[in-house]
Amino acid sequence: EEEFRAALEDEFALAGKVDCRAAMAFPIETTLSGKSLFCVQRINTDQGWTRQQRDLFQNMCRYASSLLDQTQLSEHIRDLKDQLGSLIESMPSAIIGMDLLGTVTTWNGKAIEFFDITEEDALGNVFWELVPEYHFIANALKNVMQVEASTGMDFEPQPYKRKDGSVVYYRSNLFTMFSRNRGEVALRIDDVTRTVELNHQLFHSQRME
């Protein structure tokens, strides 16, 4: 509001001395967002303004309106990002976002659980340097941009030894995020240890028979 008031006063100073307080916006609280909007008072022709001053003020009002629209759009985008973040965080799969150099940009709760690496330690670092077992992703990144985003690239279950000594199996899918032009990819990792163990038991049983 202060920046807008200063800009308005500067513009009016060029067009002629006008008391901006008579025409400035007044706050109205909204019940939806809990924030305040600023509604510009209606211009009255008997205020003695010149045509140039009225046109200038109307243009400033349009500018203020466009700023308000941009603010609402920014808030909507921010809400969508929050919803997307909550969705990624609640997924049963590890979701790891990275650029084409392998630098981690997203690291959800399951990724923390799967690899025993905190989000703070993961973000900004190269994924396969954090998890050497996944160095094959380095070569895959060279080709993933040529693959349809809806299908991605599937990888066979990989064994991973956790810090407690247990061995688990993770199946991975690498796909592009939203747009190929962004140069970002996502790696989805699922724990398929139980499935792999059952397959091994079935194979062993068949061999015994």
PDB file of C-alpha atoms in Angstrom:
ATOM      1  CA  GLU A   1       0.000   0.000   0.000  1.00  0.00           C
ATOM      2  CA  GLU A   2       2.810   2.415   0.885  1.00  0.00           C
ATOM      3  CA  GLU A   3       4.614   1.767  -2.401  1.00  0.00           C
ATOM      4  CA  PHE A   4       1.397   2.258  -4.353  1.00  0.00           C
ATOM      5  CA  ARG A   5       0.599   5.474  -2.484  1.00  0.00           C
ATOM      6  CA  ALA A   6       4.080   6.861  -3.150  1.00  0.00           C
ATOM      7  CA  ALA A   7       3.883   5.954  -6.831  1.00  0.00           C
ATOM      8  CA  LEU A   8       0.445   7.523  -7.107  1.00  0.00           C
ATOM      9  CA  GLU A   9       1.579  10.736  -5.460  1.00  0.00           C
ATOM     10  CA  ASP A  10       4.621  10.933  -7.740  1.00  0.00           C
ATOM     11  CA  GLU A  11       2.460  10.485 -10.821  1.00  0.00           C
ATOM     12  CA  PHE A  12      -0.037  13.113  -9.670  1.00  0.00           C
ATOM     13  CA  ALA A  13       2.800  15.519  -8.952  1.00  0.00           C
ATOM     14  CA  LEU A  14       3.616  15.411 -12.643  1.00  0.00           C
ATOM     15  CA  ALA A  15       0.010  16.038 -13.694  1.00  0.00           C
ATOM     16  CA  GLY A  16      -0.737  18.730 -11.109  1.00  0.00           C
ATOM     17  CA  LYS A  17      -1.203  19.085  -7.384  1.00  0.00           C
ATOM     18  CA  VAL A  18      -3.987  16.796  -6.189  1.00  0.00           C
ATOM     19  CA  ASP A  19      -4.812  15.650  -2.682  1.00  0.00           C
ATOM     20  CA  CYS A  20      -4.344  11.909  -3.031  1.00  0.00           C
ATOM     21  CA  ARG A  21      -5.961  11.180   0.314  1.00  0.00           C
ATOM     22  CA  ALA A  22      -9.356  12.057  -1.123  1.00  0.00           C
ATOM     23  CA  ALA A  23      -8.978   9.470  -3.818  1.00  0.00           C
ATOM     24  CA  MET A  24      -6.840   6.819  -2.158  1.00  0.00           C
ATOM     25  CA  ALA A  25      -8.026   3.323  -1.510  1.00  0.00           C
ATOM     26  CA  PHE A  26      -9.597   2.251   1.732  1.00  0.00           C
ATOM     27  CA  PRO A  27      -9.178  -1.257   3.182  1.00  0.00           C
ATOM     28  CA  ILE A  28     -11.949  -3.852   3.197  1.00  0.00           C
ATOM     29  CA  GLU A  29     -11.379  -7.115   5.012  1.00  0.00           C
ATOM     30  CA  THR A  30     -12.393 -10.258   3.190  1.00  0.00           C
ATOM     31  CA  THR A  31     -13.837 -13.267   4.999  1.00  0.00           C
ATOM     32  CA  LEU A  32     -12.433 -15.809   2.550  1.00  0.00           C
ATOM     33  CA  SER A  33      -8.705 -15.203   2.899  1.00  0.00           C
ATOM     34  CA  GLY A  34      -8.632 -13.063   6.020  1.00  0.00           C
ATOM     35  CA  LYS A  35      -6.564 -10.507   4.164  1.00  0.00           C
ATOM     36  CA  SER A  36      -7.381  -6.948   3.146  1.00  0.00           C
ATOM     37  CA  LEU A  37      -8.196  -5.672  -0.313  1.00  0.00           C
ATOM     38  CA  PHE A  38      -8.001  -2.030  -1.260  1.00  0.00           C
ATOM     39  CA  CYS A  39     -11.034  -0.645  -3.083  1.00  0.00           C
ATOM     40  CA  VAL A  40     -10.564   2.616  -4.923  1.00  0.00           C
ATOM     41  CA  GLN A  41     -13.229   5.232  -4.344  1.00  0.00           C
ATOM     42  CA  ARG A  42     -15.298   6.188  -7.312  1.00  0.00           C
ATOM     43  CA  ILE A  43     -14.093   9.315  -9.137  1.00  0.00           C
ATOM     44  CA  ASN A  44     -16.565  12.177  -9.134  1.00  0.00           C
ATOM     45  CA  THR A  45     -16.329  14.708 -11.938  1.00  0.00           C
ATOM     46  CA  ASP A  46     -17.249  17.569  -9.619  1.00  0.00           C
ATOM     47  CA  GLN A  47     -14.000  17.131  -7.697  1.00  0.00           C
ATOM     48  CA  GLY A  48     -12.488  19.642 -10.077  1.00  0.00           C
ATOM     49  CA  TRP A  49      -9.981  17.273 -11.629  1.00  0.00           C
ATOM     50  CA  THR A  50      -8.790  17.886 -15.151  1.00  0.00           C
ATOM     51  CA  ARG A  51      -9.329  15.242 -17.801  1.00  0.00           C
ATOM     52  CA  GLN A  52      -5.631  14.445 -17.713  1.00  0.00           C
ATOM     53  CA  GLN A  53      -5.754  13.875 -13.949  1.00  0.00           C
ATOM     54  CA  ARG A  54      -8.848  11.660 -14.171  1.00  0.00           C
ATOM     55  CA  ASP A  55      -7.307   9.584 -16.967  1.00  0.00           C
ATOM     56  CA  LEU A  56      -4.099   9.261 -15.012  1.00  0.00           C
ATOM     57  CA  PHE A  57      -5.918   8.137 -11.880  1.00  0.00           C
ATOM     58  CA  GLN A  58      -8.009   5.620 -13.832  1.00  0.00           C
ATOM     59  CA  ASN A  59      -4.841   4.180 -15.331  1.00  0.00           C
ATOM     60  CA  MET A  60      -3.355   3.876 -11.866  1.00  0.00           C
ATOM     61  CA  CYS A  61      -6.523   2.102 -10.734  1.00  0.00           C
ATOM     62  CA  ARG A  62      -6.213  -0.363 -13.603  1.00  0.00           C
ATOM     63  CA  TYR A  63      -2.594  -0.923 -12.639  1.00  0.00           C
ATOM     64  CA  ALA A  64      -3.608  -1.580  -9.028  1.00  0.00           C
ATOM     65  CA  SER A  65      -6.301  -3.984 -10.236  1.00  0.00           C
ATOM     66  CA  SER A  66      -3.776  -5.906 -12.328  1.00  0.00           C
ATOM     67  CA  LEU A  67      -1.472  -6.149  -9.300  1.00  0.00           C
ATOM     68  CA  LEU A  68      -4.355  -7.540  -7.269  1.00  0.00           C
ATOM     69  CA  ASP A  69      -5.078 -10.117  -9.980  1.00  0.00           C
ATOM     70  CA  GLN A  70      -1.405 -11.119 -10.008  1.00  0.00           C
ATOM     71  CA  THR A  71      -1.408 -11.413  -6.215  1.00  0.00           C
ATOM     72  CA  GLN A  72      -4.482 -13.664  -6.283  1.00  0.00           C
ATOM     73  CA  LEU A  73      -2.920 -15.760  -9.051  1.00  0.00           C
ATOM     74  CA  SER A  74       0.315 -16.051  -7.064  1.00  0.00           C
ATOM     75  CA  GLU A  75      -1.632 -17.155  -3.994  1.00  0.00           C
ATOM     76  CA  HIS A  76      -3.510 -19.734  -6.085  1.00  0.00           C
ATOM     77  CA  ILE A  77      -0.242 -21.083  -7.502  1.00  0.00           C
ATOM     78  CA  ARG A  78       1.208 -21.203  -3.997  1.00  0.00           C
ATOM     79  CA  ASP A  79      -1.829 -23.168  -2.790  1.00  0.00           C
ATOM     80  CA  LEU A  80      -1.450 -25.625  -5.667  1.00  0.00           C
ATOM     81  CA  LYS A  81       2.222 -26.089  -4.825  1.00  0.00           C
ATOM     82  CA  ASP A  82       1.307 -26.753  -1.202  1.00  0.00           C
ATOM     83  CA  GLN A  83      -1.278 -29.330  -2.298  1.00  0.00           C
ATOM     84  CA  LEU A  84       1.231 -30.983  -4.617  1.00  0.00           C
ATOM     85  CA  GLY A  85       3.803 -31.047  -1.839  1.00  0.00           C
ATOM     86  CA  SER A  86       1.311 -32.678   0.531  1.00  0.00           C
ATOM     87  CA  LEU A  87       0.410 -35.239  -2.134  1.00  0.00           C
ATOM     88  CA  ILE A  88       4.053 -36.132  -2.778  1.00  0.00           C
ATOM     89  CA  GLU A  89       4.747 -36.331   0.940  1.00  0.00           C
ATOM     90  CA  SER A  90       1.802 -38.682   1.564  1.00  0.00           C
ATOM     91  CA  MET A  91       2.679 -41.150  -1.203  1.00  0.00           C
ATOM     92  CA  PRO A  92       3.756 -44.686  -0.219  1.00  0.00           C
ATOM     93  CA  SER A  93       6.609 -44.447  -2.739  1.00  0.00           C
ATOM     94  CA  ALA A  94       9.874 -42.579  -2.454  1.00  0.00           C
ATOM     95  CA  ILE A  95       9.668 -39.593  -4.810  1.00  0.00           C
ATOM     96  CA  ILE A  96      12.990 -38.031  -5.741  1.00  0.00           C
ATOM     97  CA  GLY A  97      13.070 -35.040  -8.049  1.00  0.00           C
ATOM     98  CA  MET A  98      16.314 -34.095  -9.763  1.00  0.00           C
ATOM     99  CA  ASP A  99      17.691 -32.130 -12.685  1.00  0.00           C
ATOM    100  CA  LEU A 100      19.500 -33.727 -15.620  1.00  0.00           C
ATOM    101  CA  LEU A 101      22.782 -33.582 -13.729  1.00  0.00           C
ATOM    102  CA  GLY A 102      21.306 -35.673 -10.946  1.00  0.00           C
ATOM    103  CA  THR A 103      21.060 -32.854  -8.393  1.00  0.00           C
ATOM    104  CA  VAL A 104      18.258 -33.623  -5.946  1.00  0.00           C
ATOM    105  CA  THR A 105      15.426 -31.055  -5.843  1.00  0.00           C
ATOM    106  CA  THR A 106      12.726 -33.128  -4.123  1.00  0.00           C
ATOM    107  CA  TRP A 107      13.102 -35.714  -1.367  1.00  0.00           C
ATOM    108  CA  ASN A 108       9.910 -36.880   0.311  1.00  0.00           C
ATOM    109  CA  GLY A 109       9.327 -38.728   3.570  1.00  0.00           C
ATOM    110  CA  LYS A 110       9.537 -42.189   2.051  1.00  0.00           C
ATOM    111  CA  ALA A 111      12.909 -41.345   0.505  1.00  0.00           C
ATOM    112  CA  ILE A 112      14.109 -40.451   3.995  1.00  0.00           C
ATOM    113  CA  GLU A 113      12.783 -43.784   5.292  1.00  0.00           C
ATOM    114  CA  PHE A 114      14.151 -45.881   2.408  1.00  0.00           C
ATOM    115  CA  PHE A 115      17.699 -44.498   2.384  1.00  0.00           C
ATOM    116  CA  ASP A 116      18.143 -43.156   5.942  1.00  0.00           C
ATOM    117  CA  ILE A 117      19.128 -39.766   4.496  1.00  0.00           C
ATOM    118  CA  THR A 118      17.478 -36.570   5.690  1.00  0.00           C
ATOM    119  CA  GLU A 119      15.973 -34.053   3.301  1.00  0.00           C
ATOM    120  CA  GLU A 120      18.557 -31.458   4.365  1.00  0.00           C
ATOM    121  CA  ASP A 121      21.412 -33.811   3.487  1.00  0.00           C
ATOM    122  CA  ALA A 122      19.842 -34.832   0.168  1.00  0.00           C
ATOM    123  CA  LEU A 123      18.756 -31.540  -1.398  1.00  0.00           C
ATOM    124  CA  GLY A 124      21.378 -29.985  -3.646  1.00  0.00           C
ATOM    125  CA  ASN A 125      23.504 -33.127  -3.831  1.00  0.00           C
ATOM    126  CA  VAL A 126      23.890 -35.623  -6.674  1.00  0.00           C
ATOM    127  CA  PHE A 127      21.613 -38.606  -6.107  1.00  0.00           C
ATOM    128  CA  TRP A 128      24.017 -41.421  -7.029  1.00  0.00           C
ATOM    129  CA  GLU A 129      26.722 -39.882  -4.865  1.00  0.00           C
ATOM    130  CA  LEU A 130      24.304 -40.133  -1.954  1.00  0.00           C
ATOM    131  CA  VAL A 131      23.239 -43.656  -2.955  1.00  0.00           C
ATOM    132  CA  PRO A 132      26.070 -45.300  -4.976  1.00  0.00           C
ATOM    133  CA  GLU A 133      23.873 -48.351  -5.717  1.00  0.00           C
ATOM    134  CA  TYR A 134      21.904 -46.137  -8.073  1.00  0.00           C
ATOM    135  CA  HIS A 135      24.783 -44.975 -10.239  1.00  0.00           C
ATOM    136  CA  PHE A 136      22.997 -46.513 -13.241  1.00  0.00           C
ATOM    137  CA  ILE A 137      20.606 -43.547 -13.074  1.00  0.00           C
ATOM    138  CA  ALA A 138      23.434 -41.339 -14.391  1.00  0.00           C
ATOM    139  CA  ASN A 139      23.300 -43.108 -17.768  1.00  0.00           C
ATOM    140  CA  ALA A 140      19.507 -43.299 -17.726  1.00  0.00           C
ATOM    141  CA  LEU A 141      19.225 -39.513 -17.441  1.00  0.00           C
ATOM    142  CA  LYS A 142      20.835 -39.188 -20.855  1.00  0.00           C
ATOM    143  CA  ASN A 143      17.925 -41.061 -22.445  1.00  0.00           C
ATOM    144  CA  VAL A 144      14.900 -40.306 -20.291  1.00  0.00           C
ATOM    145  CA  MET A 145      14.050 -37.085 -22.150  1.00  0.00           C
ATOM    146  CA  GLN A 146      13.426 -39.191 -25.262  1.00  0.00           C
ATOM    147  CA  VAL A 147      10.907 -41.397 -23.472  1.00  0.00           C
ATOM    148  CA  GLU A 148       7.201 -40.636 -23.171  1.00  0.00           C
ATOM    149  CA  ALA A 149       6.469 -39.008 -19.821  1.00  0.00           C
ATOM    150  CA  SER A 150       3.439 -41.260 -19.271  1.00  0.00           C
ATOM    151  CA  THR A 151       5.513 -44.451 -19.422  1.00  0.00           C
ATOM    152  CA  GLY A 152       8.955 -43.452 -18.189  1.00  0.00           C
ATOM    153  CA  MET A 153      11.800 -45.925 -17.790  1.00  0.00           C
ATOM    154  CA  ASP A 154      11.333 -49.036 -15.634  1.00  0.00           C
ATOM    155  CA  PHE A 155      14.193 -50.766 -13.825  1.00  0.00           C
ATOM    156  CA  GLU A 156      14.403 -54.229 -12.313  1.00  0.00           C
ATOM    157  CA  PRO A 157      14.348 -54.469  -8.504  1.00  0.00           C
ATOM    158  CA  GLN A 158      17.704 -53.485  -7.037  1.00  0.00           C
ATOM    159  CA  PRO A 159      19.085 -54.820  -3.728  1.00  0.00           C
ATOM    160  CA  TYR A 160      19.934 -52.165  -1.166  1.00  0.00           C
ATOM    161  CA  LYS A 161      21.722 -52.760   2.130  1.00  0.00           C
ATOM    162  CA  ARG A 162      20.374 -50.525   4.854  1.00  0.00           C
ATOM    163  CA  LYS A 163      22.370 -49.143   7.756  1.00  0.00           C
ATOM    164  CA  ASP A 164      20.973 -51.799  10.082  1.00  0.00           C
ATOM    165  CA  GLY A 165      22.419 -54.522   7.822  1.00  0.00           C
ATOM    166  CA  SER A 166      19.123 -55.698   6.340  1.00  0.00           C
ATOM    167  CA  VAL A 167      18.806 -56.089   2.587  1.00  0.00           C
ATOM    168  CA  VAL A 168      15.723 -54.777   0.805  1.00  0.00           C
ATOM    169  CA  TYR A 169      14.708 -54.606  -2.836  1.00  0.00           C
ATOM    170  CA  TYR A 170      13.595 -51.369  -4.485  1.00  0.00           C
ATOM    171  CA  ARG A 171      11.964 -51.115  -7.907  1.00  0.00           C
ATOM    172  CA  SER A 172      12.415 -47.799  -9.716  1.00  0.00           C
ATOM    173  CA  ASN A 173      10.682 -45.813 -12.430  1.00  0.00           C
ATOM    174  CA  LEU A 174      12.245 -42.693 -13.954  1.00  0.00           C
ATOM    175  CA  PHE A 175      10.075 -40.198 -15.801  1.00  0.00           C
ATOM    176  CA  THR A 176      10.019 -36.566 -16.865  1.00  0.00           C
ATOM    177  CA  MET A 177       8.316 -34.016 -14.641  1.00  0.00           C
ATOM    178  CA  PHE A 178       5.494 -31.979 -16.229  1.00  0.00           C
ATOM    179  CA  SER A 179       7.451 -30.679 -19.224  1.00  0.00           C
ATOM    180  CA  ARG A 180      10.546 -31.826 -21.049  1.00  0.00           C
ATOM    181  CA  ASN A 181      11.574 -28.199 -21.442  1.00  0.00           C
ATOM    182  CA  ARG A 182      12.022 -27.901 -17.672  1.00  0.00           C
ATOM    183  CA  GLY A 183      14.881 -30.370 -17.730  1.00  0.00           C
ATOM    184  CA  GLU A 184      13.667 -32.079 -14.564  1.00  0.00           C
ATOM    185  CA  VAL A 185      12.912 -35.716 -13.845  1.00  0.00           C
ATOM    186  CA  ALA A 186      11.408 -37.707 -11.015  1.00  0.00           C
ATOM    187  CA  LEU A 187      12.468 -41.083  -9.716  1.00  0.00           C
ATOM    188  CA  ARG A 188       9.748 -43.188  -8.101  1.00  0.00           C
ATOM    189  CA  ILE A 189      10.997 -46.000  -5.894  1.00  0.00           C
ATOM    190  CA  ASP A 190       8.823 -48.732  -4.357  1.00  0.00           C
ATOM    191  CA  ASP A 191       9.748 -51.317  -1.766  1.00  0.00           C
ATOM    192  CA  VAL A 192       9.118 -54.705  -3.406  1.00  0.00           C
ATOM    193  CA  THR A 193      11.084 -56.782  -0.913  1.00  0.00           C
ATOM    194  CA  ARG A 194       8.105 -58.972  -0.009  1.00  0.00           C
ATOM    195  CA  THR A 195       7.313 -59.702  -3.665  1.00  0.00           C
ATOM    196  CA  VAL A 196      10.941 -60.587  -4.452  1.00  0.00           C
ATOM    197  CA  GLU A 197      11.142 -62.892  -1.425  1.00  0.00           C
ATOM    198  CA  LEU A 198       7.937 -64.695  -2.428  1.00  0.00           C
ATOM    199  CA  ASN A 199       9.250 -65.150  -5.974  1.00  0.00           C
ATOM    200  CA  HIS A 200      12.503 -66.577  -4.609  1.00  0.00           C
ATOM    201  CA  GLN A 201      10.578 -68.992  -2.399  1.00  0.00           C
ATOM    202  CA  LEU A 202       8.398 -70.060  -5.328  1.00  0.00           C
ATOM    203  CA  PHE A 203      11.432 -70.583  -7.562  1.00  0.00           C
ATOM    204  CA  HIS A 204      13.183 -72.615  -4.865  1.00  0.00           C
ATOM    205  CA  SER A 205      10.055 -74.725  -4.322  1.00  0.00           C
ATOM    206  CA  GLN A 206       9.755 -75.439  -8.029  1.00  0.00           C
ATOM    207  CA  ARG A 207      13.402 -76.490  -8.216  1.00  0.00           C
ATOM    208  CA  MET A 208      12.922 -78.849  -5.284  1.00  0.00           C
ATOM    209  CA  GLU A 209       9.932 -80.434  -6.983  1.00  0.00           C
TER     210      GLU A 209
END
